Amino acid sequence: MAALVTVLVAMTGATTVLWGWGRYLRGRFRVKDRAAAHSTRRSGVVMAVAGGLLLLLPEVPAVVLFGSHPESGVAGAFGAVATWMWRFAVGCGLAVVYGSMLLVREKVTRPIRESTEQGIASALSYVPVGPQGEARRMRRMPHLTDFPRDLPSLVEHDRMLTRRLLDYQRDLDLGADLPAMRDLSVPETAAAWAAMTRCDSLRPTGPQTRVVGDVLATAYGRAVADFAAALATAEDAARRLAVANLTPQETAALAETERLVAFIRSSHTTPQERAAAYATLIARLEGTRSEAGAAEQNDRSHPWLDVDERATGWSRPGS
């Protein structure tokens, strides 16, 4: 009877170990909910350990229940040699089970998986076709040489571009300097806003699930690159439109003023020469006043600051 109990205990231990091992693997790879997966893995570990103890010491219940001596347990059924062979085989099997449970932990598999994915992504980056090949070709463009390569830097770059575009709406001085950046009827400005919206729709919200060799190989990376180009184009167009209302006479007079002031600053002149040069410039600028003065006196690009105040930056924050 004691031998039968010993065999049943050993079979129960083996079943419990296999069941616990299966639960641990299921909680590690199949259960998606983090809390449920943790609970499943923990119960699997408890079952595997408990089953291992039953396998290693199957004669203990017989000793407790029947008060049998060791020779009436496993030693009596299989002999002393068989007992140690049994425990050696069980130890080897448990080592495989427990070792595999340790090896599939997230702390162990994550670095291996990330290194493997990084190696695959690096190898694919040399393929001349597909997204990686396109990313390599884009990297050769001058404006993309220093473009971010990893996702966190890309997201921060996207946010910086977004702040830069929104500042034209929030900052009165910036909007007064480049009013076209606040006007969505300007095609370049509308294109920049559309590019920003597309980046918002493609920006990943969860943790990164795979390693990418170059973010330009992803749709989001290419969208941010397009956003940067569209914003630069919109700002250039806004600068051109900002000075488009200057008459040819004003443009020529301002260019002459800039050349003369630069010459006076870098060359030796006498007070009399400078006075004569100033008088010439004043007369030339006065000649442009008649056409500029034809506009309404209340026509202003800034609601309360004059041009000289805006030029000297008296109204800038922190000035």
PDB file of C-alpha atoms in Angstrom:
ATOM      1  CA  MET A   1       0.000   0.000   0.000  1.00  0.00           C
ATOM      2  CA  ALA A   2       2.813   2.393   0.872  1.00  0.00           C
ATOM      3  CA  ALA A   3       4.459   1.689  -2.493  1.00  0.00           C
ATOM      4  CA  LEU A   4       1.204   2.495  -4.291  1.00  0.00           C
ATOM      5  CA  VAL A   5       0.872   5.805  -2.423  1.00  0.00           C
ATOM      6  CA  THR A   6       4.469   6.622  -3.317  1.00  0.00           C
ATOM      7  CA  VAL A   7       3.807   5.999  -7.016  1.00  0.00           C
ATOM      8  CA  LEU A   8       0.620   8.084  -6.919  1.00  0.00           C
ATOM      9  CA  VAL A   9       2.446  10.939  -5.182  1.00  0.00           C
ATOM     10  CA  ALA A  10       5.182  10.829  -7.831  1.00  0.00           C
ATOM     11  CA  MET A  11       2.618  10.895 -10.643  1.00  0.00           C
ATOM     12  CA  THR A  12       0.791  13.772  -8.939  1.00  0.00           C
ATOM     13  CA  GLY A  13       4.067  15.674  -8.602  1.00  0.00           C
ATOM     14  CA  ALA A  14       4.917  15.168 -12.272  1.00  0.00           C
ATOM     15  CA  THR A  15       1.460  16.340 -13.332  1.00  0.00           C
ATOM     16  CA  THR A  16       1.684  19.387 -11.067  1.00  0.00           C
ATOM     17  CA  VAL A  17       5.117  20.343 -12.402  1.00  0.00           C
ATOM     18  CA  LEU A  18       3.976  20.103 -16.015  1.00  0.00           C
ATOM     19  CA  TRP A  19       0.780  21.992 -15.249  1.00  0.00           C
ATOM     20  CA  GLY A  20       2.662  24.768 -13.442  1.00  0.00           C
ATOM     21  CA  TRP A  21       5.211  24.961 -16.253  1.00  0.00           C
ATOM     22  CA  GLY A  22       2.416  25.313 -18.792  1.00  0.00           C
ATOM     23  CA  ARG A  23       0.699  28.029 -16.731  1.00  0.00           C
ATOM     24  CA  TYR A  24       3.929  29.983 -16.430  1.00  0.00           C
ATOM     25  CA  LEU A  25       4.541  29.861 -20.198  1.00  0.00           C
ATOM     26  CA  ARG A  26       0.932  30.798 -20.852  1.00  0.00           C
ATOM     27  CA  GLY A  27       1.149  33.790 -18.533  1.00  0.00           C
ATOM     28  CA  ARG A  28       4.409  34.833 -20.146  1.00  0.00           C
ATOM     29  CA  PHE A  29       3.428  34.651 -23.815  1.00  0.00           C
ATOM     30  CA  ARG A  30      -0.345  34.373 -24.238  1.00  0.00           C
ATOM     31  CA  VAL A  31      -2.068  36.437 -21.535  1.00  0.00           C
ATOM     32  CA  LYS A  32      -2.061  40.091 -22.606  1.00  0.00           C
ATOM     33  CA  ASP A  33      -3.363  41.718 -19.432  1.00  0.00           C
ATOM     34  CA  ARG A  34      -0.365  42.553 -17.229  1.00  0.00           C
ATOM     35  CA  ALA A  35      -2.084  41.866 -13.901  1.00  0.00           C
ATOM     36  CA  ALA A  36      -3.602  38.573 -15.079  1.00  0.00           C
ATOM     37  CA  ALA A  37      -0.308  37.507 -16.652  1.00  0.00           C
ATOM     38  CA  HIS A  38       1.581  38.208 -13.411  1.00  0.00           C
ATOM     39  CA  SER A  39      -0.950  36.205 -11.396  1.00  0.00           C
ATOM     40  CA  THR A  40      -0.800  33.296 -13.863  1.00  0.00           C
ATOM     41  CA  ARG A  41       2.997  33.204 -13.808  1.00  0.00           C
ATOM     42  CA  ARG A  42       3.093  33.336 -10.000  1.00  0.00           C
ATOM     43  CA  SER A  43       0.645  30.445  -9.626  1.00  0.00           C
ATOM     44  CA  GLY A  44       2.632  28.479 -12.199  1.00  0.00           C
ATOM     45  CA  VAL A  45       5.822  28.927 -10.194  1.00  0.00           C
ATOM     46  CA  VAL A  46       4.083  27.773  -6.982  1.00  0.00           C
ATOM     47  CA  MET A  47       2.695  24.675  -8.709  1.00  0.00           C
ATOM     48  CA  ALA A  48       6.040  23.816 -10.328  1.00  0.00           C
ATOM     49  CA  VAL A  49       7.887  24.102  -7.002  1.00  0.00           C
ATOM     50  CA  ALA A  50       5.270  22.104  -5.103  1.00  0.00           C
ATOM     51  CA  GLY A  51       5.219  19.406  -7.774  1.00  0.00           C
ATOM     52  CA  GLY A  52       9.021  19.283  -7.733  1.00  0.00           C
ATOM     53  CA  LEU A  53       9.032  18.584  -3.998  1.00  0.00           C
ATOM     54  CA  LEU A  54       6.535  15.763  -4.472  1.00  0.00           C
ATOM     55  CA  LEU A  55       8.682  14.299  -7.236  1.00  0.00           C
ATOM     56  CA  LEU A  56      11.897  14.481  -5.251  1.00  0.00           C
ATOM     57  CA  LEU A  57      10.393  13.069  -2.030  1.00  0.00           C
ATOM     58  CA  PRO A  58       7.469  10.848  -3.045  1.00  0.00           C
ATOM     59  CA  GLU A  59       7.970   8.511  -0.058  1.00  0.00           C
ATOM     60  CA  VAL A  60       7.286  11.200   2.568  1.00  0.00           C
ATOM     61  CA  PRO A  61       3.450  10.914   2.451  1.00  0.00           C
ATOM     62  CA  ALA A  62       3.719   7.104   2.872  1.00  0.00           C
ATOM     63  CA  VAL A  63       5.975   7.576   5.914  1.00  0.00           C
ATOM     64  CA  VAL A  64       3.534  10.091   7.415  1.00  0.00           C
ATOM     65  CA  LEU A  65       0.410   8.050   6.690  1.00  0.00           C
ATOM     66  CA  PHE A  66       1.635   4.517   7.384  1.00  0.00           C
ATOM     67  CA  GLY A  67       4.727   5.064   9.511  1.00  0.00           C
ATOM     68  CA  SER A  68       6.654   2.925   7.026  1.00  0.00           C
ATOM     69  CA  HIS A  69      10.395   2.716   7.050  1.00  0.00           C
ATOM     70  CA  PRO A  70      12.445   3.925   4.061  1.00  0.00           C
ATOM     71  CA  GLU A  71      12.756   0.374   2.771  1.00  0.00           C
ATOM     72  CA  SER A  72       8.983   0.161   2.451  1.00  0.00           C
ATOM     73  CA  GLY A  73       8.852   3.304   0.264  1.00  0.00           C
ATOM     74  CA  VAL A  74      10.762   3.886  -2.946  1.00  0.00           C
ATOM     75  CA  ALA A  75      13.648   1.813  -1.564  1.00  0.00           C
ATOM     76  CA  GLY A  76      11.334  -1.109  -0.982  1.00  0.00           C
ATOM     77  CA  ALA A  77       9.691  -0.835  -4.407  1.00  0.00           C
ATOM     78  CA  PHE A  78      12.669  -0.139  -6.631  1.00  0.00           C
ATOM     79  CA  GLY A  79      15.683  -0.633  -4.478  1.00  0.00           C
ATOM     80  CA  ALA A  80      18.200   1.832  -3.126  1.00  0.00           C
ATOM     81  CA  VAL A  81      19.955   2.253  -6.469  1.00  0.00           C
ATOM     82  CA  ALA A  82      16.708   2.994  -8.207  1.00  0.00           C
ATOM     83  CA  THR A  83      15.954   5.637  -5.566  1.00  0.00           C
ATOM     84  CA  TRP A  84      19.043   7.657  -6.331  1.00  0.00           C
ATOM     85  CA  MET A  85      18.636   7.164 -10.079  1.00  0.00           C
ATOM     86  CA  TRP A  86      15.072   8.414  -9.717  1.00  0.00           C
ATOM     87  CA  ARG A  87      16.124  11.509  -7.828  1.00  0.00           C
ATOM     88  CA  PHE A  88      18.918  12.212 -10.274  1.00  0.00           C
ATOM     89  CA  ALA A  89      16.521  11.953 -13.232  1.00  0.00           C
ATOM     90  CA  VAL A  90      13.945  14.114 -11.437  1.00  0.00           C
ATOM     91  CA  GLY A  91      16.621  16.703 -10.607  1.00  0.00           C
ATOM     92  CA  CYS A  92      17.707  16.882 -14.247  1.00  0.00           C
ATOM     93  CA  GLY A  93      14.096  17.272 -15.389  1.00  0.00           C
ATOM     94  CA  LEU A  94      13.378  19.961 -12.809  1.00  0.00           C
ATOM     95  CA  ALA A  95      16.561  21.776 -13.807  1.00  0.00           C
ATOM     96  CA  VAL A  96      15.290  21.906 -17.393  1.00  0.00           C
ATOM     97  CA  VAL A  97      11.845  23.114 -16.268  1.00  0.00           C
ATOM     98  CA  TYR A  98      13.071  25.744 -13.803  1.00  0.00           C
ATOM     99  CA  GLY A  99      15.884  26.825 -16.108  1.00  0.00           C
ATOM    100  CA  SER A 100      13.490  27.386 -18.996  1.00  0.00           C
ATOM    101  CA  MET A 101      11.215  29.406 -16.703  1.00  0.00           C
ATOM    102  CA  LEU A 102      14.155  31.613 -15.749  1.00  0.00           C
ATOM    103  CA  LEU A 103      15.309  32.035 -19.335  1.00  0.00           C
ATOM    104  CA  VAL A 104      11.947  33.194 -20.677  1.00  0.00           C
ATOM    105  CA  ARG A 105      11.608  36.011 -18.142  1.00  0.00           C
ATOM    106  CA  GLU A 106      11.078  39.481 -19.614  1.00  0.00           C
ATOM    107  CA  LYS A 107      14.355  40.749 -18.108  1.00  0.00           C
ATOM    108  CA  VAL A 108      16.241  38.042 -19.974  1.00  0.00           C
ATOM    109  CA  THR A 109      14.373  37.998 -23.289  1.00  0.00           C
ATOM    110  CA  ARG A 110      13.984  41.767 -23.766  1.00  0.00           C
ATOM    111  CA  PRO A 111      17.705  42.575 -24.288  1.00  0.00           C
ATOM    112  CA  ILE A 112      18.069  39.535 -26.559  1.00  0.00           C
ATOM    113  CA  ARG A 113      14.990  40.468 -28.575  1.00  0.00           C
ATOM    114  CA  GLU A 114      15.990  44.121 -28.874  1.00  0.00           C
ATOM    115  CA  SER A 115      19.540  43.211 -29.916  1.00  0.00           C
ATOM    116  CA  THR A 116      18.202  40.782 -32.501  1.00  0.00           C
ATOM    117  CA  GLU A 117      15.699  43.283 -33.875  1.00  0.00           C
ATOM    118  CA  GLN A 118      18.369  45.989 -33.947  1.00  0.00           C
ATOM    119  CA  GLY A 119      20.704  43.680 -35.839  1.00  0.00           C
ATOM    120  CA  ILE A 120      17.989  42.774 -38.332  1.00  0.00           C
ATOM    121  CA  ALA A 121      17.047  46.425 -38.764  1.00  0.00           C
ATOM    122  CA  SER A 122      20.700  47.368 -39.302  1.00  0.00           C
ATOM    123  CA  ALA A 123      21.091  44.616 -41.885  1.00  0.00           C
ATOM    124  CA  LEU A 124      17.906  45.660 -43.658  1.00  0.00           C
ATOM    125  CA  SER A 125      19.107  49.267 -43.732  1.00  0.00           C
ATOM    126  CA  TYR A 126      21.692  48.232 -46.329  1.00  0.00           C
ATOM    127  CA  VAL A 127      19.063  46.782 -48.641  1.00  0.00           C
ATOM    128  CA  PRO A 128      18.769  49.202 -51.601  1.00  0.00           C
ATOM    129  CA  VAL A 129      14.990  48.682 -51.952  1.00  0.00           C
ATOM    130  CA  GLY A 130      12.004  49.088 -49.657  1.00  0.00           C
ATOM    131  CA  PRO A 131      11.516  51.540 -46.765  1.00  0.00           C
ATOM    132  CA  GLN A 132      15.077  51.178 -45.453  1.00  0.00           C
ATOM    133  CA  GLY A 133      16.546  51.869 -48.878  1.00  0.00           C
ATOM    134  CA  GLU A 134      14.333  54.929 -49.205  1.00  0.00           C
ATOM    135  CA  ALA A 135      15.457  56.085 -45.761  1.00  0.00           C
ATOM    136  CA  ARG A 136      19.106  55.792 -46.803  1.00  0.00           C
ATOM    137  CA  ARG A 137      18.455  57.872 -49.908  1.00  0.00           C
ATOM    138  CA  MET A 138      16.637  60.499 -47.838  1.00  0.00           C
ATOM    139  CA  ARG A 139      19.584  60.675 -45.423  1.00  0.00           C
ATOM    140  CA  ARG A 140      21.763  61.896 -48.275  1.00  0.00           C
ATOM    141  CA  MET A 141      19.662  65.070 -48.553  1.00  0.00           C
ATOM    142  CA  PRO A 142      21.384  68.032 -46.837  1.00  0.00           C
ATOM    143  CA  HIS A 143      18.354  69.032 -44.732  1.00  0.00           C
ATOM    144  CA  LEU A 144      17.966  65.476 -43.367  1.00  0.00           C
ATOM    145  CA  THR A 145      21.571  64.814 -42.410  1.00  0.00           C
ATOM    146  CA  ASP A 146      20.962  65.683 -38.744  1.00  0.00           C
ATOM    147  CA  PHE A 147      17.365  64.438 -38.676  1.00  0.00           C
ATOM    148  CA  PRO A 148      16.565  62.308 -35.562  1.00  0.00           C
ATOM    149  CA  ARG A 149      17.118  58.565 -35.883  1.00  0.00           C
ATOM    150  CA  ASP A 150      15.281  57.171 -32.833  1.00  0.00           C
ATOM    151  CA  LEU A 151      11.619  57.495 -31.885  1.00  0.00           C
ATOM    152  CA  PRO A 152      11.943  59.604 -28.674  1.00  0.00           C
ATOM    153  CA  SER A 153      14.099  62.195 -30.472  1.00  0.00           C
ATOM    154  CA  LEU A 154      11.679  62.162 -33.414  1.00  0.00           C
ATOM    155  CA  VAL A 155       8.675  62.827 -31.159  1.00  0.00           C
ATOM    156  CA  GLU A 156      10.517  65.704 -29.466  1.00  0.00           C
ATOM    157  CA  HIS A 157      11.464  67.140 -32.877  1.00  0.00           C
ATOM    158  CA  ASP A 158       7.827  66.918 -33.956  1.00  0.00           C
ATOM    159  CA  ARG A 159       6.713  68.766 -30.820  1.00  0.00           C
ATOM    160  CA  MET A 160       9.333  71.468 -31.387  1.00  0.00           C
ATOM    161  CA  LEU A 161       8.052  72.015 -34.945  1.00  0.00           C
ATOM    162  CA  THR A 162       4.473  72.130 -33.648  1.00  0.00           C
ATOM    163  CA  ARG A 163       5.358  74.736 -31.025  1.00  0.00           C
ATOM    164  CA  ARG A 164       7.155  76.760 -33.700  1.00  0.00           C
ATOM    165  CA  LEU A 165       4.080  76.817 -35.911  1.00  0.00           C
ATOM    166  CA  LEU A 166       1.606  77.496 -33.089  1.00  0.00           C
ATOM    167  CA  ASP A 167       3.743  80.356 -31.742  1.00  0.00           C
ATOM    168  CA  TYR A 168       2.688  82.429 -34.761  1.00  0.00           C
ATOM    169  CA  GLN A 169      -0.866  82.189 -33.434  1.00  0.00           C
ATOM    170  CA  ARG A 170      -0.047  82.687 -29.763  1.00  0.00           C
ATOM    171  CA  ASP A 171       2.720  85.315 -30.002  1.00  0.00           C
ATOM    172  CA  LEU A 172       1.420  88.678 -31.198  1.00  0.00           C
ATOM    173  CA  ASP A 173       4.860  89.975 -32.131  1.00  0.00           C
ATOM    174  CA  LEU A 174       5.707  86.906 -34.246  1.00  0.00           C
ATOM    175  CA  GLY A 175       2.323  87.125 -35.938  1.00  0.00           C
ATOM    176  CA  ALA A 176       2.879  90.813 -36.690  1.00  0.00           C
ATOM    177  CA  ASP A 177       6.324  90.130 -38.177  1.00  0.00           C
ATOM    178  CA  LEU A 178       5.057  87.317 -40.439  1.00  0.00           C
ATOM    179  CA  PRO A 179       1.286  87.743 -40.780  1.00  0.00           C
ATOM    180  CA  ALA A 180       1.110  85.158 -43.577  1.00  0.00           C
ATOM    181  CA  MET A 181       1.892  82.447 -40.991  1.00  0.00           C
ATOM    182  CA  ARG A 182      -1.507  83.174 -39.430  1.00  0.00           C
ATOM    183  CA  ASP A 183      -3.382  83.209 -42.737  1.00  0.00           C
ATOM    184  CA  LEU A 184      -4.556  79.762 -43.854  1.00  0.00           C
ATOM    185  CA  SER A 185      -5.533  81.176 -47.239  1.00  0.00           C
ATOM    186  CA  VAL A 186      -1.811  81.243 -48.040  1.00  0.00           C
ATOM    187  CA  PRO A 187      -1.115  77.850 -49.695  1.00  0.00           C
ATOM    188  CA  GLU A 188       2.258  77.350 -48.013  1.00  0.00           C
ATOM    189  CA  THR A 189       0.818  78.055 -44.549  1.00  0.00           C
ATOM    190  CA  ALA A 190      -2.121  75.718 -45.172  1.00  0.00           C
ATOM    191  CA  ALA A 191       0.314  72.990 -46.277  1.00  0.00           C
ATOM    192  CA  ALA A 192       2.295  73.380 -43.029  1.00  0.00           C
ATOM    193  CA  TRP A 193      -0.875  73.025 -40.948  1.00  0.00           C
ATOM    194  CA  ALA A 194      -1.924  69.957 -42.945  1.00  0.00           C
ATOM    195  CA  ALA A 195       1.519  68.398 -42.374  1.00  0.00           C
ATOM    196  CA  MET A 196       1.246  69.059 -38.625  1.00  0.00           C
ATOM    197  CA  THR A 197      -2.195  67.403 -38.529  1.00  0.00           C
ATOM    198  CA  ARG A 198      -0.864  64.349 -40.362  1.00  0.00           C
ATOM    199  CA  CYS A 199       1.958  64.007 -37.815  1.00  0.00           C
ATOM    200  CA  ASP A 200      -0.623  64.127 -35.016  1.00  0.00           C
ATOM    201  CA  SER A 201      -2.562  61.273 -36.612  1.00  0.00           C
ATOM    202  CA  LEU A 202       0.539  59.103 -37.127  1.00  0.00           C
ATOM    203  CA  ARG A 203       2.336  59.768 -33.827  1.00  0.00           C
ATOM    204  CA  PRO A 204       2.534  56.514 -31.802  1.00  0.00           C
ATOM    205  CA  THR A 205       0.724  56.682 -28.487  1.00  0.00           C
ATOM    206  CA  GLY A 206       1.878  53.425 -26.868  1.00  0.00           C
ATOM    207  CA  PRO A 207       5.308  51.943 -26.176  1.00  0.00           C
ATOM    208  CA  GLN A 208       7.496  51.075 -29.122  1.00  0.00           C
ATOM    209  CA  THR A 209       6.859  47.451 -30.083  1.00  0.00           C
ATOM    210  CA  ARG A 210       9.693  46.934 -32.555  1.00  0.00           C
ATOM    211  CA  VAL A 211      13.148  48.303 -33.195  1.00  0.00           C
ATOM    212  CA  VAL A 212      13.549  50.393 -36.329  1.00  0.00           C
ATOM    213  CA  GLY A 213      16.973  51.061 -37.808  1.00  0.00           C
ATOM    214  CA  ASP A 214      15.992  54.521 -39.034  1.00  0.00           C
ATOM    215  CA  VAL A 215      12.767  56.369 -38.239  1.00  0.00           C
ATOM    216  CA  LEU A 216      12.705  57.699 -41.805  1.00  0.00           C
ATOM    217  CA  ALA A 217      11.711  54.161 -42.783  1.00  0.00           C
ATOM    218  CA  THR A 218       8.376  54.652 -40.945  1.00  0.00           C
ATOM    219  CA  ALA A 219       5.337  56.615 -42.078  1.00  0.00           C
ATOM    220  CA  TYR A 220       5.553  58.826 -38.982  1.00  0.00           C
ATOM    221  CA  GLY A 221       9.233  59.626 -39.587  1.00  0.00           C
ATOM    222  CA  ARG A 222       8.573  60.637 -43.187  1.00  0.00           C
ATOM    223  CA  ALA A 223       5.571  62.718 -42.046  1.00  0.00           C
ATOM    224  CA  VAL A 224       7.749  64.671 -39.583  1.00  0.00           C
ATOM    225  CA  ALA A 225      10.371  65.217 -42.313  1.00  0.00           C
ATOM    226  CA  ASP A 226       7.625  66.548 -44.608  1.00  0.00           C
ATOM    227  CA  PHE A 227       6.360  68.760 -41.762  1.00  0.00           C
ATOM    228  CA  ALA A 228       9.811  70.279 -41.251  1.00  0.00           C
ATOM    229  CA  ALA A 229      10.138  71.000 -44.989  1.00  0.00           C
ATOM    230  CA  ALA A 230       6.606  72.428 -45.218  1.00  0.00           C
ATOM    231  CA  LEU A 231       7.177  74.702 -42.211  1.00  0.00           C
ATOM    232  CA  ALA A 232      10.451  76.031 -43.627  1.00  0.00           C
ATOM    233  CA  THR A 233       8.755  76.650 -46.977  1.00  0.00           C
ATOM    234  CA  ALA A 234       5.853  78.467 -45.286  1.00  0.00           C
ATOM    235  CA  GLU A 235       8.217  80.712 -43.325  1.00  0.00           C
ATOM    236  CA  ASP A 236      10.195  81.568 -46.463  1.00  0.00           C
ATOM    237  CA  ALA A 237       6.977  82.406 -48.302  1.00  0.00           C
ATOM    238  CA  ALA A 238       5.786  84.500 -45.343  1.00  0.00           C
ATOM    239  CA  ARG A 239       9.032  86.480 -45.360  1.00  0.00           C
ATOM    240  CA  ARG A 240       8.663  87.153 -49.066  1.00  0.00           C
ATOM    241  CA  LEU A 241       5.070  88.294 -48.596  1.00  0.00           C
ATOM    242  CA  ALA A 242       6.079  90.468 -45.626  1.00  0.00           C
ATOM    243  CA  VAL A 243       8.225  92.661 -47.855  1.00  0.00           C
ATOM    244  CA  ALA A 244       6.108  92.325 -50.997  1.00  0.00           C
ATOM    245  CA  ASN A 245       4.325  95.625 -50.257  1.00  0.00           C
ATOM    246  CA  LEU A 246       7.577  97.593 -50.481  1.00  0.00           C
ATOM    247  CA  THR A 247       7.752  99.755 -53.587  1.00  0.00           C
ATOM    248  CA  PRO A 248      10.813  99.516 -55.870  1.00  0.00           C
ATOM    249  CA  GLN A 249      11.855 102.976 -54.674  1.00  0.00           C
ATOM    250  CA  GLU A 250      11.678 101.899 -51.031  1.00  0.00           C
ATOM    251  CA  THR A 251      13.605  98.719 -51.760  1.00  0.00           C
ATOM    252  CA  ALA A 252      16.364 100.638 -53.558  1.00  0.00           C
ATOM    253  CA  ALA A 253      16.489 103.302 -50.807  1.00  0.00           C
ATOM    254  CA  LEU A 254      16.723 100.692 -48.032  1.00  0.00           C
ATOM    255  CA  ALA A 255      19.458  98.793 -49.882  1.00  0.00           C
ATOM    256  CA  GLU A 256      21.421 102.003 -50.342  1.00  0.00           C
ATOM    257  CA  THR A 257      20.959 102.825 -46.642  1.00  0.00           C
ATOM    258  CA  GLU A 258      22.240  99.384 -45.592  1.00  0.00           C
ATOM    259  CA  ARG A 259      25.320  99.669 -47.813  1.00  0.00           C
ATOM    260  CA  LEU A 260      26.138 103.183 -46.594  1.00  0.00           C
ATOM    261  CA  VAL A 261      25.665 102.338 -42.903  1.00  0.00           C
ATOM    262  CA  ALA A 262      27.840  99.219 -43.301  1.00  0.00           C
ATOM    263  CA  PHE A 263      30.547 101.313 -44.986  1.00  0.00           C
ATOM    264  CA  ILE A 264      30.464 103.970 -42.251  1.00  0.00           C
ATOM    265  CA  ARG A 265      30.759 101.326 -39.556  1.00  0.00           C
ATOM    266  CA  SER A 266      33.735  99.580 -41.176  1.00  0.00           C
ATOM    267  CA  SER A 267      35.645 102.560 -42.676  1.00  0.00           C
ATOM    268  CA  HIS A 268      37.164 105.789 -41.412  1.00  0.00           C
ATOM    269  CA  THR A 269      35.080 108.890 -42.177  1.00  0.00           C
ATOM    270  CA  THR A 270      35.078 112.424 -40.883  1.00  0.00           C
ATOM    271  CA  PRO A 271      32.075 114.002 -39.149  1.00  0.00           C
ATOM    272  CA  GLN A 272      31.528 116.252 -42.146  1.00  0.00           C
ATOM    273  CA  GLU A 273      31.481 113.293 -44.555  1.00  0.00           C
ATOM    274  CA  ARG A 274      29.040 111.436 -42.374  1.00  0.00           C
ATOM    275  CA  ALA A 275      26.771 114.488 -42.077  1.00  0.00           C
ATOM    276  CA  ALA A 276      26.706 114.821 -45.863  1.00  0.00           C
ATOM    277  CA  ALA A 277      25.977 111.119 -46.260  1.00  0.00           C
ATOM    278  CA  TYR A 278      23.158 111.297 -43.710  1.00  0.00           C
ATOM    279  CA  ALA A 279      21.631 114.250 -45.528  1.00  0.00           C
ATOM    280  CA  THR A 280      21.727 112.337 -48.806  1.00  0.00           C
ATOM    281  CA  LEU A 281      20.058 109.303 -47.213  1.00  0.00           C
ATOM    282  CA  ILE A 282      17.397 111.443 -45.532  1.00  0.00           C
ATOM    283  CA  ALA A 283      16.585 113.115 -48.824  1.00  0.00           C
ATOM    284  CA  ARG A 284      16.355 109.747 -50.586  1.00  0.00           C
ATOM    285  CA  LEU A 285      14.127 108.261 -47.899  1.00  0.00           C
ATOM    286  CA  GLU A 286      11.954 111.375 -47.944  1.00  0.00           C
ATOM    287  CA  GLY A 287      11.380 110.727 -51.626  1.00  0.00           C
ATOM    288  CA  THR A 288       9.720 107.408 -50.792  1.00  0.00           C
ATOM    289  CA  ARG A 289       7.359 108.925 -48.221  1.00  0.00           C
ATOM    290  CA  SER A 290       4.791 110.288 -50.669  1.00  0.00           C
ATOM    291  CA  GLU A 291       3.789 106.887 -52.018  1.00  0.00           C
ATOM    292  CA  ALA A 292       3.903 105.185 -48.610  1.00  0.00           C
ATOM    293  CA  GLY A 293       1.842 107.962 -47.046  1.00  0.00           C
ATOM    294  CA  ALA A 294      -1.058 107.363 -49.400  1.00  0.00           C
ATOM    295  CA  ALA A 295      -2.321 104.524 -47.184  1.00  0.00           C
ATOM    296  CA  GLU A 296      -4.669 105.132 -44.279  1.00  0.00           C
ATOM    297  CA  GLN A 297      -3.003 106.466 -41.165  1.00  0.00           C
ATOM    298  CA  ASN A 298      -4.640 103.807 -38.987  1.00  0.00           C
ATOM    299  CA  ASP A 299      -3.264 100.961 -41.120  1.00  0.00           C
ATOM    300  CA  ARG A 300      -0.900  99.090 -38.765  1.00  0.00           C
ATOM    301  CA  SER A 301       0.638  95.631 -38.722  1.00  0.00           C
ATOM    302  CA  HIS A 302       0.894  95.690 -34.918  1.00  0.00           C
ATOM    303  CA  PRO A 303      -2.020  96.956 -32.799  1.00  0.00           C
ATOM    304  CA  TRP A 304       0.006  99.196 -30.470  1.00  0.00           C
ATOM    305  CA  LEU A 305       3.769  99.028 -31.126  1.00  0.00           C
ATOM    306  CA  ASP A 306       5.485 101.257 -33.647  1.00  0.00           C
ATOM    307  CA  VAL A 307       8.118  99.975 -36.064  1.00  0.00           C
ATOM    308  CA  ASP A 308      11.022 101.371 -34.055  1.00  0.00           C
ATOM    309  CA  GLU A 309       9.735  99.692 -30.870  1.00  0.00           C
ATOM    310  CA  ARG A 310       9.365  96.367 -32.647  1.00  0.00           C
ATOM    311  CA  ALA A 311      12.809  96.730 -34.241  1.00  0.00           C
ATOM    312  CA  THR A 312      14.544  97.427 -30.939  1.00  0.00           C
ATOM    313  CA  GLY A 313      12.687  94.600 -29.223  1.00  0.00           C
ATOM    314  CA  TRP A 314      11.373  96.656 -26.309  1.00  0.00           C
ATOM    315  CA  SER A 315       8.198  94.618 -26.220  1.00  0.00           C
ATOM    316  CA  ARG A 316       9.856  91.168 -26.376  1.00  0.00           C
ATOM    317  CA  PRO A 317       9.458  89.006 -23.255  1.00  0.00           C
ATOM    318  CA  GLY A 318      12.536  89.107 -21.110  1.00  0.00           C
ATOM    319  CA  SER A 319      13.976  92.147 -22.892  1.00  0.00           C
TER     320      SER A 319
END
